[in-house]
CSV table of C-alpha atoms in Angstrom, one decimal:
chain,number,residue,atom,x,y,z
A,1,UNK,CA,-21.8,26.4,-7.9
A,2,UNK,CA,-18.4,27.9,-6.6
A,3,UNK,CA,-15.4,25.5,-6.0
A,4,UNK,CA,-13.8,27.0,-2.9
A,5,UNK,CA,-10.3,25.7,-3.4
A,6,UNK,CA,-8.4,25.6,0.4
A,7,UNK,CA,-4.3,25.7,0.9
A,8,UNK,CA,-2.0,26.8,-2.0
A,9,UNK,CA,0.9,24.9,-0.8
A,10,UNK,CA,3.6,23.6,-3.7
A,11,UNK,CA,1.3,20.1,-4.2
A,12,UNK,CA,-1.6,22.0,-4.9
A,13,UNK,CA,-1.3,24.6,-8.0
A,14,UNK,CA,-1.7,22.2,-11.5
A,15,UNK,CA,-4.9,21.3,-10.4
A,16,UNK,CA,-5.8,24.8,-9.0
A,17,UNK,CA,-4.8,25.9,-12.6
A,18,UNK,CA,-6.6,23.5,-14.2
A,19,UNK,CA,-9.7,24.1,-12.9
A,20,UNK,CA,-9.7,27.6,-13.6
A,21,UNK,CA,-8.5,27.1,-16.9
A,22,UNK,CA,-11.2,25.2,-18.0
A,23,UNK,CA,-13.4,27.7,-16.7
A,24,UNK,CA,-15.0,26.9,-13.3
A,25,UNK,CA,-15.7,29.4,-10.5
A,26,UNK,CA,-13.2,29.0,-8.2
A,27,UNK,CA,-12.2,30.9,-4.9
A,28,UNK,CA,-9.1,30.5,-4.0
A,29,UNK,CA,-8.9,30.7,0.6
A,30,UNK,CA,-5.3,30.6,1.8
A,31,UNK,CA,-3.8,31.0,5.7
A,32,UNK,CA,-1.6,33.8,4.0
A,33,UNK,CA,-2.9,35.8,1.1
A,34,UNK,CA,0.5,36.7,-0.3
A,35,UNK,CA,1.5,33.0,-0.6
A,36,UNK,CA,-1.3,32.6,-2.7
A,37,UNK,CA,-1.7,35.4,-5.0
A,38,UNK,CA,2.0,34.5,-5.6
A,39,UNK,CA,1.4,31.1,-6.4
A,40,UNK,CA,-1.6,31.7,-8.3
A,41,UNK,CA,-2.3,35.4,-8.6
A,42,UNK,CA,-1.9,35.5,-12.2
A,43,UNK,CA,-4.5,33.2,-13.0
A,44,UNK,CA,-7.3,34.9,-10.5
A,45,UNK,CA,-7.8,37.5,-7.9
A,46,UNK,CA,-10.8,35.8,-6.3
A,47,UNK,CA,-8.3,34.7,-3.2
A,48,UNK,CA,-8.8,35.7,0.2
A,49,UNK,CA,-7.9,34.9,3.9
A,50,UNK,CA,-9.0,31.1,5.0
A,51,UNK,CA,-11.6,31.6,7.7
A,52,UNK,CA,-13.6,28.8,8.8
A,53,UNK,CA,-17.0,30.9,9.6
A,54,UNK,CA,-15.8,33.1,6.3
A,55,UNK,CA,-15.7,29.9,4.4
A,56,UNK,CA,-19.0,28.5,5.9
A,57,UNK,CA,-20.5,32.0,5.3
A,58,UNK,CA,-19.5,32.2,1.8
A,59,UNK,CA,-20.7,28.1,1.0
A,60,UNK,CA,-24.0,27.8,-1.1
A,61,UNK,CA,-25.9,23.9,-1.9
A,62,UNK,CA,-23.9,22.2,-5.0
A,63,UNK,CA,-20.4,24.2,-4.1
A,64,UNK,CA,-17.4,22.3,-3.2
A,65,UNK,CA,-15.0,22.5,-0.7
A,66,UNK,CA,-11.2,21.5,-1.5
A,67,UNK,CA,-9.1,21.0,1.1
A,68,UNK,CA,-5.2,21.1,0.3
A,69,UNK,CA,-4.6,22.0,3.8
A,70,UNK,CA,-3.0,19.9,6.4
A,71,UNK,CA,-4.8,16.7,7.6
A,72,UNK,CA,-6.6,18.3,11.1
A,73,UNK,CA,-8.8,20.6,8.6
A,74,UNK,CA,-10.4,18.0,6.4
A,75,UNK,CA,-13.0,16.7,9.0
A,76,UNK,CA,-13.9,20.6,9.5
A,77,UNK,CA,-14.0,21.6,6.5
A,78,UNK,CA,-16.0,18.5,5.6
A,79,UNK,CA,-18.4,19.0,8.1
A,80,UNK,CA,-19.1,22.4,7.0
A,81,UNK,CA,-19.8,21.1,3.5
A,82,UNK,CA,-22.2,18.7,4.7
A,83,UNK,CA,-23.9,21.7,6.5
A,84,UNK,CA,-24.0,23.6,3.4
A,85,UNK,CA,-24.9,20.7,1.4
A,86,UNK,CA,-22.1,21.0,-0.9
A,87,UNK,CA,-18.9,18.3,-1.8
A,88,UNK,CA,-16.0,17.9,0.1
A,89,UNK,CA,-12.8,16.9,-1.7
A,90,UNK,CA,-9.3,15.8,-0.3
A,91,UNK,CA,-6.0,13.7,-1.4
A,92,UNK,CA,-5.7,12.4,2.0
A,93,UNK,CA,-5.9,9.2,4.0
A,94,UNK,CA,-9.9,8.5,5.4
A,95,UNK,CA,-9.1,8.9,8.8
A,96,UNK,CA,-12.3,7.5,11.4
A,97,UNK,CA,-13.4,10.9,11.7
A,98,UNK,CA,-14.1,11.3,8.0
A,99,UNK,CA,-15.5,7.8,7.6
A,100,UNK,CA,-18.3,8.7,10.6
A,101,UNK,CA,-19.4,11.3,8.4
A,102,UNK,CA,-20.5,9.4,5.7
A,103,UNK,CA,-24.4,8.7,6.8
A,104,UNK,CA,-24.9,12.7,7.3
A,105,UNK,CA,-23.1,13.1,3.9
A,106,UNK,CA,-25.8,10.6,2.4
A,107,UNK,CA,-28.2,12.4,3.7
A,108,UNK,CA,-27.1,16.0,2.6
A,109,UNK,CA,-26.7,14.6,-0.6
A,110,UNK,CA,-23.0,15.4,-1.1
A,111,UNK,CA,-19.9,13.4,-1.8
A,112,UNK,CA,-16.9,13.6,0.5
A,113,UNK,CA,-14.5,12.7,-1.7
A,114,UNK,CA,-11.0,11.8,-0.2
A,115,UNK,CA,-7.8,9.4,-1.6
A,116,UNK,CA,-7.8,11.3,-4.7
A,117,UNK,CA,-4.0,12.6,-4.8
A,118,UNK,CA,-1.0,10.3,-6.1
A,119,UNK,CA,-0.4,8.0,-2.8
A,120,UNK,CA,-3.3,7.3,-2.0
A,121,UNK,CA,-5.0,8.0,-5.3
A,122,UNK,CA,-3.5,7.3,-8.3
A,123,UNK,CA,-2.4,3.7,-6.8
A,124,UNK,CA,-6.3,3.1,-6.0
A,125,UNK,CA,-7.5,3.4,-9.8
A,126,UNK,CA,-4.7,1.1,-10.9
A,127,UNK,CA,-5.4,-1.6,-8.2
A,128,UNK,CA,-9.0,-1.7,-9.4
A,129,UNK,CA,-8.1,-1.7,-13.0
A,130,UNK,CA,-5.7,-4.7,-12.0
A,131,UNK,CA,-8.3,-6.5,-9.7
A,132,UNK,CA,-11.1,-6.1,-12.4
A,133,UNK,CA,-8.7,-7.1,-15.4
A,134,UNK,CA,-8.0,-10.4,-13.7
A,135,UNK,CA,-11.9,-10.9,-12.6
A,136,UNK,CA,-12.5,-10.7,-16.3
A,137,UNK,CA,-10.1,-12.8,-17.2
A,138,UNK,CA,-9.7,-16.9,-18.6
A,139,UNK,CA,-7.0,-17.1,-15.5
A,140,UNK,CA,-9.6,-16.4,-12.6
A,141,UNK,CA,-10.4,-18.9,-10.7
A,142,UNK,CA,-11.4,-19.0,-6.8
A,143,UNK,CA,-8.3,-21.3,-6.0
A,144,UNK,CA,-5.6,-19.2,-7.1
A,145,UNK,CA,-3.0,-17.8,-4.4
A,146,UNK,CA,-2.9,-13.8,-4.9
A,147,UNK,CA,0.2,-11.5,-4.4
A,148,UNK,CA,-0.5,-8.0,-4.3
A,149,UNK,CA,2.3,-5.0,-4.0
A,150,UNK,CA,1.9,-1.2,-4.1
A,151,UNK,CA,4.7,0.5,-4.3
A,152,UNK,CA,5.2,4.0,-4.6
A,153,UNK,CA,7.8,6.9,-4.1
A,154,UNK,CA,9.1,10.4,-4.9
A,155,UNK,CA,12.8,10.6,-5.1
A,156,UNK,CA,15.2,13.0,-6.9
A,157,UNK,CA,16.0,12.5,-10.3
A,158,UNK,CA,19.8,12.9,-10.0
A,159,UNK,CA,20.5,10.8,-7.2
A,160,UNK,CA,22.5,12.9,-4.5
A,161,UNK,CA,24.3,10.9,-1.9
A,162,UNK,CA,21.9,11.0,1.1
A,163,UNK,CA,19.6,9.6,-1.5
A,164,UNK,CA,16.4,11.7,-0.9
A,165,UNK,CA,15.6,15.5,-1.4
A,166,UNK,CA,13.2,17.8,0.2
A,167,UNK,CA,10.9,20.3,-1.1
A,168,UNK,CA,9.7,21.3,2.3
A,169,UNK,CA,10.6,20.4,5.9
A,170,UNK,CA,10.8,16.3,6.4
A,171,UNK,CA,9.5,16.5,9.9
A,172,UNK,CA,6.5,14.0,8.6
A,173,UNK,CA,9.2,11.8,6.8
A,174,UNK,CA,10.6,11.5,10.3
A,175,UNK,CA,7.1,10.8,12.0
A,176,UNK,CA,6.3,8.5,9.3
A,177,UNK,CA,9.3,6.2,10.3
A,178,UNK,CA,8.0,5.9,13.9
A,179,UNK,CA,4.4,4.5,12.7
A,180,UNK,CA,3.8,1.1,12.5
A,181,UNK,CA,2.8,-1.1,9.4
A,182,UNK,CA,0.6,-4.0,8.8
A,183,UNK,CA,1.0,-6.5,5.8
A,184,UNK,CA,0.7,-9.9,4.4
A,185,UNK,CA,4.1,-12.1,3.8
A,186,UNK,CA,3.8,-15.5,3.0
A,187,UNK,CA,0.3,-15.7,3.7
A,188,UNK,CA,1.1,-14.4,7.2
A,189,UNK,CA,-0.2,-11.1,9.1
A,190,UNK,CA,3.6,-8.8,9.3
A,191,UNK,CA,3.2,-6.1,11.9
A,192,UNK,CA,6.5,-4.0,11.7
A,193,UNK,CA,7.6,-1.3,13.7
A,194,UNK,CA,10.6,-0.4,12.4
A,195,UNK,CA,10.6,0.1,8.6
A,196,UNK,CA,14.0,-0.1,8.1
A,197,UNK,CA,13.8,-4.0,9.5
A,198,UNK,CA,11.6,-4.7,6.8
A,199,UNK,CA,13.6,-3.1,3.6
A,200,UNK,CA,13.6,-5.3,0.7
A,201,UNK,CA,14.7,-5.4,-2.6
A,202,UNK,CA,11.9,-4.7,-5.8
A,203,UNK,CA,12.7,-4.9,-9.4
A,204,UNK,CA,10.8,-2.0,-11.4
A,205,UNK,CA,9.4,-3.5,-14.6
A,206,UNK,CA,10.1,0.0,-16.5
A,207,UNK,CA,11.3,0.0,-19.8
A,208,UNK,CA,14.8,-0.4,-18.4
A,209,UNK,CA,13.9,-2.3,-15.0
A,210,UNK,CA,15.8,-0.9,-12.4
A,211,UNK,CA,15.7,-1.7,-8.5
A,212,UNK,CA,15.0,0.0,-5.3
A,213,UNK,CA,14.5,-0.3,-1.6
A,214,UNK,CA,10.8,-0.5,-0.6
A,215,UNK,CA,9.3,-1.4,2.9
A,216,UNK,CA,5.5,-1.7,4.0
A,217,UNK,CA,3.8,1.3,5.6
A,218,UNK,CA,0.7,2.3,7.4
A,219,UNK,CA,-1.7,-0.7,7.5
A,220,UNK,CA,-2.3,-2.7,4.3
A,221,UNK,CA,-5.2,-5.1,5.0
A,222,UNK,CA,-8.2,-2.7,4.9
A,223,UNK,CA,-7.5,-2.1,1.0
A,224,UNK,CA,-8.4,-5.8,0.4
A,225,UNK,CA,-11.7,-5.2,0.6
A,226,UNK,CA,-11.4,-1.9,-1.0
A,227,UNK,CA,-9.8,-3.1,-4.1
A,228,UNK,CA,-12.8,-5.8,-4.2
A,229,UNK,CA,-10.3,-8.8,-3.0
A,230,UNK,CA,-13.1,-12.1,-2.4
A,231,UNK,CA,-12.7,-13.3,1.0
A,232,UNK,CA,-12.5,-16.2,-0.3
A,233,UNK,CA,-9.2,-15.9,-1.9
A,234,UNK,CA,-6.0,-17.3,-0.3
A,235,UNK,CA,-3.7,-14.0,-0.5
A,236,UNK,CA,-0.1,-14.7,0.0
A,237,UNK,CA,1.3,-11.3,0.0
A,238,UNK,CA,-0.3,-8.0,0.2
A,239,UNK,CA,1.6,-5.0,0.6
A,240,UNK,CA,1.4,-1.4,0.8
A,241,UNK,CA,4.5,0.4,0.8
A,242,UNK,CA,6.8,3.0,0.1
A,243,UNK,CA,10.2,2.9,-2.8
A,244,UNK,CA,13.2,4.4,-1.8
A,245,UNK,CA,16.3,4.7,-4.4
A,246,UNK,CA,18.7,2.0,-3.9
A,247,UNK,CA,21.4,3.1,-1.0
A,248,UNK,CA,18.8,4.9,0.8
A,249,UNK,CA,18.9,1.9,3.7
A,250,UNK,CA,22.6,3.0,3.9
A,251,UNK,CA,22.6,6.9,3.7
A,252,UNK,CA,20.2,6.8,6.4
A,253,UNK,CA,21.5,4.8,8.9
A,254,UNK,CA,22.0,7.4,11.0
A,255,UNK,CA,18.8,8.6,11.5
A,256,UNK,CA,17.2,5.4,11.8
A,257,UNK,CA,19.6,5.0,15.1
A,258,UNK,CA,18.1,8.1,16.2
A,259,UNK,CA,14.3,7.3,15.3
A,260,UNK,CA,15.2,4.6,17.9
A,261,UNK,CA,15.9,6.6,20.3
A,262,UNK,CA,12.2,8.0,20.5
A,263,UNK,CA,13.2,11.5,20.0
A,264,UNK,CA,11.4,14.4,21.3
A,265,UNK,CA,9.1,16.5,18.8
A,266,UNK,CA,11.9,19.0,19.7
A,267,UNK,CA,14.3,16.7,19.0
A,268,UNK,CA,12.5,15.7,15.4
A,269,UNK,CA,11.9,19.7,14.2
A,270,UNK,CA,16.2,19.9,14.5
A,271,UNK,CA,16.8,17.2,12.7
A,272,UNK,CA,14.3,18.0,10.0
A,273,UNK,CA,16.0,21.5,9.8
A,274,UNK,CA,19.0,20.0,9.1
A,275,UNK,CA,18.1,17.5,6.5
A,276,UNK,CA,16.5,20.3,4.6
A,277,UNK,CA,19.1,22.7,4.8
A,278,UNK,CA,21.6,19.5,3.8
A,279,UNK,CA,18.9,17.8,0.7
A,280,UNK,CA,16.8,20.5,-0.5
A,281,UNK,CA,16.0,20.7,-4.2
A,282,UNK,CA,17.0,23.6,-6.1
A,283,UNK,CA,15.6,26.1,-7.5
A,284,UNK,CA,14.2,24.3,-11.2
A,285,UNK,CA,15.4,20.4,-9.9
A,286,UNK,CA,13.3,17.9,-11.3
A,287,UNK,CA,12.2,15.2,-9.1
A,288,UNK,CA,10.9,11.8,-9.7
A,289,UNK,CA,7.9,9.7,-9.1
A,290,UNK,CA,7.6,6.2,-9.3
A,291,UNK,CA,4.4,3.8,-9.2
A,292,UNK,CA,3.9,0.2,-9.4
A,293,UNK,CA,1.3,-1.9,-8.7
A,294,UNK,CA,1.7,-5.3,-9.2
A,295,UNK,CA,-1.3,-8.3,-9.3
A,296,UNK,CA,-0.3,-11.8,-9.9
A,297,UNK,CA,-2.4,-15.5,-9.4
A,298,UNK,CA,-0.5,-18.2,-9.2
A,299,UNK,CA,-1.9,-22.3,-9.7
A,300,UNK,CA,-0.2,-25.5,-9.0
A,301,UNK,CA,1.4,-25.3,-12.7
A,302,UNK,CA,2.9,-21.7,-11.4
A,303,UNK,CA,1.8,-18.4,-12.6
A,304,UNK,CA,-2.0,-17.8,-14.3
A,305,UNK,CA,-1.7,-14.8,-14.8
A,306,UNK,CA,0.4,-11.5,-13.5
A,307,UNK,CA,-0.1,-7.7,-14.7
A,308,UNK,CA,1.8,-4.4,-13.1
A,309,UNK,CA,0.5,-1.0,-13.5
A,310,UNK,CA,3.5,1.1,-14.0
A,311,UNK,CA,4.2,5.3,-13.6
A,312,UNK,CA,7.4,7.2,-14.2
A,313,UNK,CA,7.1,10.9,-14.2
A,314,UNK,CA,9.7,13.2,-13.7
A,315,UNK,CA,9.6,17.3,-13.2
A,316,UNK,CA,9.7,19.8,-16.5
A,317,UNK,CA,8.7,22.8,-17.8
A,318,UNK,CA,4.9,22.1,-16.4
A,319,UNK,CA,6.5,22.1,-12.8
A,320,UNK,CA,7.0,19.3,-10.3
A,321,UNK,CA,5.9,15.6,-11.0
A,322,UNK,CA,4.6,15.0,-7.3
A,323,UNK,CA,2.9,18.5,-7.7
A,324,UNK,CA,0.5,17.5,-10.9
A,325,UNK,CA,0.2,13.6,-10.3
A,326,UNK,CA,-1.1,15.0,-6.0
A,327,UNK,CA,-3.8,17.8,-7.8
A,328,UNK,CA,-5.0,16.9,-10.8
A,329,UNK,CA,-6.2,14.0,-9.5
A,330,UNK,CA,-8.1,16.3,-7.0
A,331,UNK,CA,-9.6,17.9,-9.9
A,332,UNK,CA,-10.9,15.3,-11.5
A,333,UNK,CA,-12.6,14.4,-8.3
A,334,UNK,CA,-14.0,17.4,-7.8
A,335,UNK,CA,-15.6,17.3,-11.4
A,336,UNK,CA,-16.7,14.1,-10.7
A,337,UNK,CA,-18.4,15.5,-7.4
A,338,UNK,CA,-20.0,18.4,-8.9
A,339,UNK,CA,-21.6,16.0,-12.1
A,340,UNK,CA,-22.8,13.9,-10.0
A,341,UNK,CA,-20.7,10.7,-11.1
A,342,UNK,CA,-19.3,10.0,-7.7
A,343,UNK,CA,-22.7,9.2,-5.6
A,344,UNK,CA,-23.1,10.9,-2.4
A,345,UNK,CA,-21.0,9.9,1.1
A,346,UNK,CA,-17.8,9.4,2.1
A,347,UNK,CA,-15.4,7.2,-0.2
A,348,UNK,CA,-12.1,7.0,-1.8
A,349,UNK,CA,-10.9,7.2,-5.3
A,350,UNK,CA,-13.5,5.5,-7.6
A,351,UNK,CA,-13.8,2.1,-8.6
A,352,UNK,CA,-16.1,2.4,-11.1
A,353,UNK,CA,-14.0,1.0,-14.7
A,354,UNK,CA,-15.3,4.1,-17.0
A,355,UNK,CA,-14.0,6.7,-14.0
A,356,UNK,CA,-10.7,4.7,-13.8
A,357,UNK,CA,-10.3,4.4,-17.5
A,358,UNK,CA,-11.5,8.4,-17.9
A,359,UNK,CA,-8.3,9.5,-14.9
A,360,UNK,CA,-5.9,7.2,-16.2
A,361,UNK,CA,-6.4,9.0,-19.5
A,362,UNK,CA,-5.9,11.9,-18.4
A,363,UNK,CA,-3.0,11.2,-15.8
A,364,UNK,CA,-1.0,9.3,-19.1
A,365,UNK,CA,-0.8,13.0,-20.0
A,366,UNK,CA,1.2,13.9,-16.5
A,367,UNK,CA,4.1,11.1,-16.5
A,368,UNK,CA,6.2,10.2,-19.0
A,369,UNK,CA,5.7,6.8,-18.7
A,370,UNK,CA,2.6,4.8,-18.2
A,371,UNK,CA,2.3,1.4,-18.9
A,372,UNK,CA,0.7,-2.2,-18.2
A,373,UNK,CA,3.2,-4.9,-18.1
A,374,UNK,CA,1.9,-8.2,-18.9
A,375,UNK,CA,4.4,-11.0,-17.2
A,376,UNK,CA,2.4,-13.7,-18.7
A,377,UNK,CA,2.4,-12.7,-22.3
């Protein structure tokens, strides 16, 4: 049962290594050889050209398919799993294409296994330890008001002064800011257009709490039900969004005028060009990753009870933090997959309490801080 690992781009290699460490059969399939074997040549040879009727040809019942390449693959690739009756695994979004799959993946037997990286991934298992946690709890109770935030980032960790790095071209950072987001403030719906309208101001609870610029992206409410909200409770906030370092509003102004302008693709490509040639790590830079997720119930004596799930990680000598905490994850999942602990169909990172408390094991071995903050005592 081969794992045909897809895309060997700089998010993708812990997990790759780990994987083939532990002593799985893994074939590596990359758009250019040379990129791979030198991003992973010295752990195995067994790389060749990505091919979609190479990799169908090559796919066997109880392989698994890991796609690390960009988004317009996965439903392919996916789909050819399904015919081969083997898993699919990605750390991306479950876009409607992927979601229609899931009856023929039932069927086949397989898992498609996607939402497994850092953002969306790592976030998931923390909001279901948090939701669970409180379930279970002498707070709960059906009346409560819920607030729910998510916030998550990669930033340098030497702030520079545009406030942001690149490891590769920020064309989808630019994209990103054109897409619209949909949250819950003050117990209201909050559609937002513009993200930089809708900067605020959130205190980390790290072990010295510092504070950053976050805004809501993509839309939020779906994840209500994932995270097992009860329709039945009265949520006051609920929001999904992205931490920026503090200044970032400022730095970027300028670009933010421009995003206004609606831009041309064209127009986007030369301005990504420029803001990697101007904020590009170097060579050996460590970047930074921060995570919270925050669940609190409040009563009409104030607050019940309030928990945050909180990550720092920060690059060393095992390579980049966004790098281990995007693929690992993946790799868990696609152990998962191949045991047979994620059922079959199309889904997101697990819910199930022993899987969450399993990864979050393991990922307390990729940042260098992990932690449950208890607001409540």
């Amino acid at each position: 049962m081969t794992i045909h690992w897809c895309g060997t781009g700089l998010s993708a290699i812990p997990g790759l290594k780990r994987l083939i460490e532990l002593g799985y059969p893994v074939t590596v399939w990359n758009r250019t050889v040379e990129k791979a074997q030198e991003a992973i040549g010295s752990y195995t040879q067994n790389i060749r050209a990505f091919d979609l009727s190479a990799l169908k040809s090559a796919l066997h019942p109880g392989d698994t398919v890991v796609s690390m390449l960009p988004g317009d693959w996965h439903v392919p690739l996916a789909q050819a799993a399904i015919d081969a009756q083997a898993h699919f695994v990605s750390s991306s979004y479950i876009a409607p294409e992927m979601r229609a799959l899931d009856q023929k993946a039932k069927e086949a037997g397989v898992a498609l296994v996607n939402e497994v990286g850092l953002d969306p991934g790592i976030d998931h298992l923390m909001a279901h330890h948090l939701v669970a946690a409180y379930r279970n709890s002498d707070a709960y109770n059906d009346a409560n008001r819920i607030s729910f935030t998510s916030y998550c980032g990669g930033v340098p960790k030497h702030a520079n002064p545009f406030r942001y790095k690149f490891s590769w071209a920020p064309v989808g950072v630019l994209k990103a800011l054109k897409s619209p987001s949909t949250s819950i403030r003050a117990g209201e719906e909050l559609t937002v257009t513009k993200p930089w309208d809708a900067i605020t101001t959130y205190t980390a609870p790290l072990p010295q709490p510092e504070a950053f610029e976050v805004y809501p992206n993509r839309d939020s409410l779906p994840f209500m039900a994932e995270y097992g909200f009860d329709p039945k409770w009265e949520v006051h906030e609920f929001v999904r969004g992205t931490l920026r370092l503090n200044g970032w509003a400022e730095a970027w102004k300028d670009v933010f005028a421009e995003i206004e302008t609606n831009p041309s693709d064209a127009r986007l490509a030369e301005m990504s060009d420029a803001m990697l040639a101007d904020n590009s790590y170097d060579e050996g830079e460590p970047d930074r990753v921060i995570l919270c997720v925050d669940l609190k119930a409040d009563n009409a004596n104030g607050t019940a009870w309030h928990q945050t799930y909180v990550m720092d990680a920060w690059g060393d000598a095992r390579g980049t933090a966004m790098a281990r905490l995007v693929s690992i994850p993946v790799s868990l999942a696609v152990q998962a997959a191949r045991s047979g602990t994620i059922p079959p169909g199309v889904q997101a990172a697990p819910a199930d309490l022993q899987l969450v408390a399993n990864w979050m094991d393991e990922i307390s071995r990729l940042a260098q801080h992990l932690a449950i903050v208890d607001h409540t005592g």
